Amino acid sequence: MAGDDFDPGLLSESQQEALGTYTAVTNQEPSAAIPLLERSQWNVQIAIAKFFDGEAPDPLEEARASLASSPAPPTTSSRQETLMNGFSRSPGPSNRTRLDPAPRIVPQPETQNVYRAPFILTLFLTPFRLLYQILSGPLRFFAYLFPFLPRMLSGLAGSRAQPRRQRDTSGRRPLNSRDTAARFAREFEEEYGQHDLHFFADGYAQAYDMAKKDLKFLLVVLLSPEHDDTSTFVRSTLLSPEVANYVNDPQNKIIVWAGSVQDSEAYQVSTALNCSKFPFSAVVAHNPQDSSTSMSTIARISGPIPPSAFVPRLRSAISAHSATLERARASRTEQQATRNLREEQNSAYERSLAQDRERARQRREEEEARSRAAQEEKAKAKAEEQAVRNHEQWKKWRAQNILPEPSTSGEGVTRISIRLTSGERIVRRFRAEAEMEELYAFVECYDIISGAAVLVKTPEPSGYTHAYRFRLVSPMPRMVYGPAKGDSIGNRIGRSGNLLVESIDDEDDL
């Protein structure tokens, strides 16, 4: 399950959730994350802490490994032969020198409140403080002469409590990691002038994380301004051209972080790296042989040494560990290439899926448009058919309501000659008091009136408003007579008239 081609379906739901949370925080490959989660009993917080702080060796696993690697007991005959020829234990495989883990140090936050005792309690404790100050001077001098005694006594005490986060050293105000690094760089430049070293402009934890992420070497330099050899070491060794050129060489991939033990962060780093003498230098690097996230101290350089010895020790430690880091870089490059390939494949799949969805959407919209157009065409044809039926029904209804033709000419009768659009001429008498709409209705229904001997009684179509698609025009002089209500035929035309029927369909089309 921890191989490169693991199956996520083999994990339970809680394990998949823990794996997703862990990879989202650490950006680590699942194939490398699952072994660490298994060693952490699938506890995400413990696994993340091991990733950033380094994973300490597991004594249980070491005992299992030693038992698994121990040779099988020899047979009786081989034992007799060994006793006869002289028993001598065959040397086992040479044990690899185990590197000390380098923990990730996070200093105390600047915003943490410092408890101040009440004034009465402070006044009561003043004699004890004076006694402590009187006795602390000889004790510090004794500890300076024998620096190994405090560490040995603390080891015998067996206390696993964390060291004090802050010390009251020369009244220095505690700052955050970035400001502390800037203050050290400024004080270092004021004390020793311009130099070619490029100190990391942030805290130890940030330099630690960068060295782990980029697989570089972290050179930690810890100085004590109170130490007599500090100035000599800095001027003759640390700022020498040999050291500066070697450290600044991009091929060596070195990050330099320096600090003064008067600051809380540097003091905690010195305790974590087992600093026993100042000035102190250490090289920290990723150690994939322990775990995929561990950082180890691969070299320690204590005390003032000349550059002729300082550079070879750095070069020896870095050269011995470079092959390991190169393999880790190649593995990471391969993992990144695999991740990029997977992301490209996923991106191409998403693009192809989006294109398929877009084409499906277009086809669906086209089908909907065709269906909608067919429905509209069908509704339009149905409406036209209904309009034709209503028009024919209206003509039949109106034809049976047209006033009959007066029998003789005379007062109250108007004789009109009408020429239809077909060229046929009609002469008919109308009552003078009849409205002009009666004349229009006669022309509209003439085909029904002239063709039917007896008109069938037809009801008026409901909801239909008839509109005449022609007009009656007097040729000389030209005058249009509309079907306006209230206008009688006698008032508009007189006793006789000659009218032409003009269709208005063609003008509407223009």
mmCIF file of N, CA, C and O in Angstrom, residues 180-239:
data_model
loop_
_atom_site.group_PDB
_atom_site.id
_atom_site.type_symbol
_atom_site.label_atom_id
_atom_site.label_comp_id
_atom_site.label_asym_id
_atom_site.label_seq_id
_atom_site.Cartn_x
_atom_site.Cartn_y
_atom_site.Cartn_z
ATOM 1 N N THR A 180 14.886 39.866 14.620
ATOM 2 C CA THR A 180 16.090 39.421 15.322
ATOM 3 C C THR A 180 17.239 39.181 14.345
ATOM 4 O O THR A 180 18.391 39.553 14.608
ATOM 5 N N ALA A 181 16.935 38.561 13.183
ATOM 6 C CA ALA A 181 17.981 38.349 12.173
ATOM 7 C C ALA A 181 18.502 39.680 11.635
ATOM 8 O O ALA A 181 19.714 39.832 11.411
ATOM 9 N N ALA A 182 17.615 40.643 11.429
ATOM 10 C CA ALA A 182 18.053 41.949 10.939
ATOM 11 C C ALA A 182 18.915 42.661 11.985
ATOM 12 O O ALA A 182 19.923 43.315 11.645
ATOM 13 N N ARG A 183 18.545 42.532 13.264
ATOM 14 C CA ARG A 183 19.357 43.170 14.309
ATOM 15 C C ARG A 183 20.735 42.534 14.402
ATOM 16 O O ARG A 183 21.746 43.232 14.548
ATOM 17 N N PHE A 184 20.810 41.208 14.290
ATOM 18 C CA PHE A 184 22.118 40.552 14.335
ATOM 19 C C PHE A 184 22.979 40.979 13.150
ATOM 20 O O PHE A 184 24.180 41.253 13.306
ATOM 21 N N ALA A 185 22.381 41.030 11.949
ATOM 22 C CA ALA A 185 23.166 41.437 10.773
ATOM 23 C C ALA A 185 23.673 42.870 10.925
ATOM 24 O O ALA A 185 24.814 43.178 10.556
ATOM 25 N N ARG A 186 22.832 43.751 11.480
ATOM 26 C CA ARG A 186 23.265 45.145 11.670
ATOM 27 C C ARG A 186 24.384 45.236 12.703
ATOM 28 O O ARG A 186 25.404 45.926 12.481
ATOM 29 N N GLU A 187 24.232 44.555 13.831
ATOM 30 C CA GLU A 187 25.280 44.593 14.855
ATOM 31 C C GLU A 187 26.564 43.932 14.348
ATOM 32 O O GLU A 187 27.679 44.405 14.667
ATOM 33 N N PHE A 188 26.432 42.852 13.581
ATOM 34 C CA PHE A 188 27.610 42.183 13.036
ATOM 35 C C PHE A 188 28.360 43.110 12.079
ATOM 36 O O PHE A 188 29.601 43.186 12.120
ATOM 37 N N GLU A 189 27.629 43.831 11.266
ATOM 38 C CA GLU A 189 28.283 44.750 10.319
ATOM 39 C C GLU A 189 28.894 45.936 11.043
ATOM 40 O O GLU A 189 29.962 46.429 10.640
ATOM 41 N N GLU A 190 28.237 46.423 12.085
ATOM 42 C CA GLU A 190 28.811 47.524 12.862
ATOM 43 C C GLU A 190 30.086 47.100 13.577
ATOM 44 O O GLU A 190 31.015 47.904 13.736
ATOM 45 N N GLU A 191 30.143 45.838 13.995
ATOM 46 C CA GLU A 191 31.306 45.367 14.747
ATOM 47 C C GLU A 191 32.472 44.994 13.837
ATOM 48 O O GLU A 191 33.630 45.320 14.130
ATOM 49 N N TYR A 192 32.156 44.325 12.690
ATOM 50 C CA TYR A 192 33.233 43.783 11.864
ATOM 51 C C TYR A 192 33.302 44.402 10.477
ATOM 52 O O TYR A 192 34.128 43.987 9.674
ATOM 53 N N GLY A 193 32.473 45.363 10.192
ATOM 54 C CA GLY A 193 32.538 46.056 8.917
ATOM 55 C C GLY A 193 31.854 45.279 7.799
ATOM 56 O O GLY A 193 31.185 44.263 8.006
ATOM 57 N N GLN A 194 32.035 45.793 6.567
ATOM 58 C CA GLN A 194 31.448 45.144 5.390
ATOM 59 C C GLN A 194 32.075 43.770 5.171
ATOM 60 O O GLN A 194 33.273 43.573 5.417
ATOM 61 N N HIS A 195 31.265 42.825 4.696
ATOM 62 C CA HIS A 195 31.745 41.465 4.489
ATOM 63 C C HIS A 195 31.001 40.854 3.302
ATOM 64 O O HIS A 195 30.024 41.421 2.790
ATOM 65 N N ASP A 196 31.479 39.682 2.880
ATOM 66 C CA ASP A 196 30.925 39.012 1.703
ATOM 67 C C ASP A 196 29.956 37.888 2.047
ATOM 68 O O ASP A 196 29.434 37.224 1.136
ATOM 69 N N LEU A 197 29.726 37.617 3.325
ATOM 70 C CA LEU A 197 28.805 36.557 3.704
ATOM 71 C C LEU A 197 27.362 37.031 3.551
ATOM 72 O O LEU A 197 27.048 38.202 3.831
ATOM 73 N N HIS A 198 26.507 36.135 3.131
ATOM 74 C CA HIS A 198 25.089 36.447 2.946
ATOM 75 C C HIS A 198 24.285 35.662 3.983
ATOM 76 O O HIS A 198 23.956 34.486 3.780
ATOM 77 N N PHE A 199 24.009 36.329 5.108
ATOM 78 C CA PHE A 199 23.241 35.682 6.162
ATOM 79 C C PHE A 199 21.766 35.592 5.756
ATOM 80 O O PHE A 199 21.229 36.496 5.107
ATOM 81 N N PHE A 200 21.136 34.497 6.157
ATOM 82 C CA PHE A 200 19.708 34.316 5.888
ATOM 83 C C PHE A 200 18.912 35.354 6.685
ATOM 84 O O PHE A 200 19.080 35.487 7.903
ATOM 85 N N ALA A 201 18.059 36.099 5.986
ATOM 86 C CA ALA A 201 17.374 37.249 6.593
ATOM 87 C C ALA A 201 16.061 36.852 7.240
ATOM 88 O O ALA A 201 15.043 37.532 7.072
ATOM 89 N N ASP A 202 16.054 35.751 7.977
ATOM 90 C CA ASP A 202 14.829 35.341 8.681
ATOM 91 C C ASP A 202 15.247 34.393 9.792
ATOM 92 O O ASP A 202 16.442 34.227 10.079
ATOM 93 N N GLY A 203 14.259 33.772 10.430
ATOM 94 C CA GLY A 203 14.532 32.934 11.569
ATOM 95 C C GLY A 203 15.128 31.585 11.203
ATOM 96 O O GLY A 203 15.198 31.174 10.040
ATOM 97 N N TYR A 204 15.553 30.875 12.253
ATOM 98 C CA TYR A 204 16.151 29.555 12.053
ATOM 99 C C TYR A 204 15.133 28.579 11.479
ATOM 100 O O TYR A 204 15.470 27.761 10.613
ATOM 101 N N ALA A 205 13.893 28.655 11.934
ATOM 102 C CA ALA A 205 12.872 27.736 11.431
ATOM 103 C C ALA A 205 12.647 27.924 9.936
ATOM 104 O O ALA A 205 12.465 26.945 9.200
ATOM 105 N N GLN A 206 12.673 29.181 9.468
ATOM 106 C CA GLN A 206 12.476 29.432 8.037
ATOM 107 C C GLN A 206 13.681 28.920 7.221
ATOM 108 O O GLN A 206 13.509 28.341 6.141
ATOM 109 N N ALA A 207 14.900 29.145 7.735
ATOM 110 C CA ALA A 207 16.077 28.609 7.050
ATOM 111 C C ALA A 207 16.060 27.080 7.056
ATOM 112 O O ALA A 207 16.416 26.432 6.062
ATOM 113 N N TYR A 208 15.620 26.505 8.155
ATOM 114 C CA TYR A 208 15.490 25.048 8.274
ATOM 115 C C TYR A 208 14.516 24.505 7.232
ATOM 116 O O TYR A 208 14.796 23.515 6.543
ATOM 117 N N ASP A 209 13.365 25.164 7.103
ATOM 118 C CA ASP A 209 12.363 24.719 6.138
ATOM 119 C C ASP A 209 12.864 24.858 4.701
ATOM 120 O O ASP A 209 12.597 24.002 3.859
ATOM 121 N N MET A 210 13.567 25.948 4.413
ATOM 122 C CA MET A 210 14.088 26.137 3.055
ATOM 123 C C MET A 210 15.137 25.071 2.727
ATOM 124 O O MET A 210 15.158 24.533 1.610
ATOM 125 N N ALA A 211 16.009 24.771 3.677
ATOM 126 C CA ALA A 211 17.019 23.735 3.426
ATOM 127 C C ALA A 211 16.371 22.380 3.197
ATOM 128 O O ALA A 211 16.808 21.591 2.351
ATOM 129 N N LYS A 212 15.280 22.087 3.936
ATOM 130 C CA LYS A 212 14.587 20.820 3.737
ATOM 131 C C LYS A 212 13.861 20.802 2.394
ATOM 132 O O LYS A 212 13.877 19.800 1.676
ATOM 133 N N LYS A 213 13.231 21.920 2.051
ATOM 134 C CA LYS A 213 12.466 21.963 0.811
ATOM 135 C C LYS A 213 13.364 21.911 -0.423
ATOM 136 O O LYS A 213 13.085 21.167 -1.380
ATOM 137 N N ASP A 214 14.443 22.714 -0.414
ATOM 138 C CA ASP A 214 15.332 22.800 -1.581
ATOM 139 C C ASP A 214 16.487 21.808 -1.537
ATOM 140 O O ASP A 214 17.320 21.815 -2.447
ATOM 141 N N LEU A 215 16.546 20.987 -0.455
ATOM 142 C CA LEU A 215 17.632 19.998 -0.302
ATOM 143 C C LEU A 215 18.995 20.672 -0.374
ATOM 144 O O LEU A 215 19.868 20.309 -1.169
ATOM 145 N N LYS A 216 19.173 21.666 0.496
ATOM 146 C CA LYS A 216 20.451 22.372 0.600
ATOM 147 C C LYS A 216 21.066 22.128 1.974
ATOM 148 O O LYS A 216 20.430 21.559 2.873
ATOM 149 N N PHE A 217 22.293 22.585 2.130
ATOM 150 C CA PHE A 217 22.989 22.481 3.404
ATOM 151 C C PHE A 217 22.773 23.773 4.194
ATOM 152 O O PHE A 217 22.898 24.874 3.644
ATOM 153 N N LEU A 218 22.466 23.618 5.471
ATOM 154 C CA LEU A 218 22.250 24.767 6.351
ATOM 155 C C LEU A 218 23.448 24.886 7.277
ATOM 156 O O LEU A 218 23.680 24.016 8.128
ATOM 157 N N LEU A 219 24.234 25.956 7.093
ATOM 158 C CA LEU A 219 25.388 26.233 7.951
ATOM 159 C C LEU A 219 24.929 27.158 9.075
ATOM 160 O O LEU A 219 24.543 28.309 8.826
ATOM 161 N N VAL A 220 24.947 26.663 10.295
ATOM 162 C CA VAL A 220 24.519 27.420 11.476
ATOM 163 C C VAL A 220 25.764 27.918 12.193
ATOM 164 O O VAL A 220 26.643 27.121 12.555
ATOM 165 N N VAL A 221 25.828 29.220 12.400
ATOM 166 C CA VAL A 221 26.958 29.848 13.097
ATOM 167 C C VAL A 221 26.403 30.535 14.332
ATOM 168 O O VAL A 221 25.556 31.429 14.231
ATOM 169 N N LEU A 222 26.867 30.113 15.512
ATOM 170 C CA LEU A 222 26.414 30.670 16.786
ATOM 171 C C LEU A 222 27.591 31.361 17.456
ATOM 172 O O LEU A 222 28.667 30.755 17.638
ATOM 173 N N LEU A 223 27.377 32.621 17.798
ATOM 174 C CA LEU A 223 28.427 33.445 18.399
ATOM 175 C C LEU A 223 27.987 33.898 19.774
ATOM 176 O O LEU A 223 26.791 34.124 20.019
ATOM 177 N N SER A 224 28.968 34.048 20.655
ATOM 178 C CA SER A 224 28.740 34.584 21.996
ATOM 179 C C SER A 224 29.604 35.822 22.160
ATOM 180 O O SER A 224 30.840 35.711 22.234
ATOM 181 N N PRO A 225 29.019 37.016 22.178
ATOM 182 C CA PRO A 225 29.831 38.231 22.298
ATOM 183 C C PRO A 225 30.667 38.267 23.566
ATOM 184 O O PRO A 225 31.687 38.973 23.625
ATOM 185 N N GLU A 226 30.270 37.518 24.604
ATOM 186 C CA GLU A 226 31.010 37.526 25.856
ATOM 187 C C GLU A 226 32.246 36.637 25.795
ATOM 188 O O GLU A 226 33.087 36.691 26.700
ATOM 189 N N HIS A 227 32.343 35.801 24.739
ATOM 190 C CA HIS A 227 33.473 34.881 24.641
ATOM 191 C C HIS A 227 34.682 35.607 24.069
ATOM 192 O O HIS A 227 34.569 36.428 23.151
ATOM 193 N N ASP A 228 35.865 35.278 24.588
ATOM 194 C CA ASP A 228 37.082 35.979 24.173
ATOM 195 C C ASP A 228 37.508 35.627 22.764
ATOM 196 O O ASP A 228 38.157 36.440 22.082
ATOM 197 N N ASP A 229 37.195 34.415 22.307
ATOM 198 C CA ASP A 229 37.661 33.979 20.997
ATOM 199 C C ASP A 229 36.712 34.358 19.865
ATOM 200 O O ASP A 229 36.992 34.037 18.707
ATOM 201 N N THR A 230 35.586 35.005 20.173
ATOM 202 C CA THR A 230 34.603 35.301 19.129
ATOM 203 C C THR A 230 35.159 36.247 18.085
ATOM 204 O O THR A 230 35.066 36.016 16.878
ATOM 205 N N SER A 231 35.768 37.365 18.534
ATOM 206 C CA SER A 231 36.278 38.354 17.591
ATOM 207 C C SER A 231 37.372 37.777 16.703
ATOM 208 O O SER A 231 37.400 38.000 15.489
ATOM 209 N N THR A 232 38.279 36.993 17.313
ATOM 210 C CA THR A 232 39.365 36.405 16.528
ATOM 211 C C THR A 232 38.826 35.422 15.501
ATOM 212 O O THR A 232 39.259 35.394 14.332
ATOM 213 N N PHE A 233 37.853 34.590 15.898
ATOM 214 C CA PHE A 233 37.281 33.613 14.978
ATOM 215 C C PHE A 233 36.561 34.290 13.810
ATOM 216 O O PHE A 233 36.717 33.882 12.659
ATOM 217 N N VAL A 234 35.823 35.354 14.111
ATOM 218 C CA VAL A 234 35.076 36.023 13.046
ATOM 219 C C VAL A 234 36.028 36.684 12.063
ATOM 220 O O VAL A 234 35.876 36.554 10.838
ATOM 221 N N ARG A 235 37.020 37.421 12.573
ATOM 222 C CA ARG A 235 37.888 38.194 11.685
ATOM 223 C C ARG A 235 38.845 37.297 10.898
ATOM 224 O O ARG A 235 39.059 37.532 9.701
ATOM 225 N N SER A 236 39.400 36.275 11.551
ATOM 226 C CA SER A 236 40.418 35.485 10.866
ATOM 227 C C SER A 236 39.848 34.272 10.126
ATOM 228 O O SER A 236 40.463 33.807 9.162
ATOM 229 N N THR A 237 38.718 33.755 10.571
ATOM 230 C CA THR A 237 38.188 32.524 9.959
ATOM 231 C C THR A 237 36.895 32.767 9.193
ATOM 232 O O THR A 237 36.814 32.511 7.986
ATOM 233 N N LEU A 238 35.862 33.265 9.896
ATOM 234 C CA LEU A 238 34.541 33.353 9.277
ATOM 235 C C LEU A 238 34.542 34.332 8.105
ATOM 236 O O LEU A 238 33.886 34.081 7.082
ATOM 237 N N LEU A 239 35.267 35.464 8.246
ATOM 238 C CA LEU A 239 35.287 36.468 7.184
ATOM 239 C C LEU A 239 36.481 36.320 6.249
ATOM 240 O O LEU A 239 36.732 37.224 5.430
#
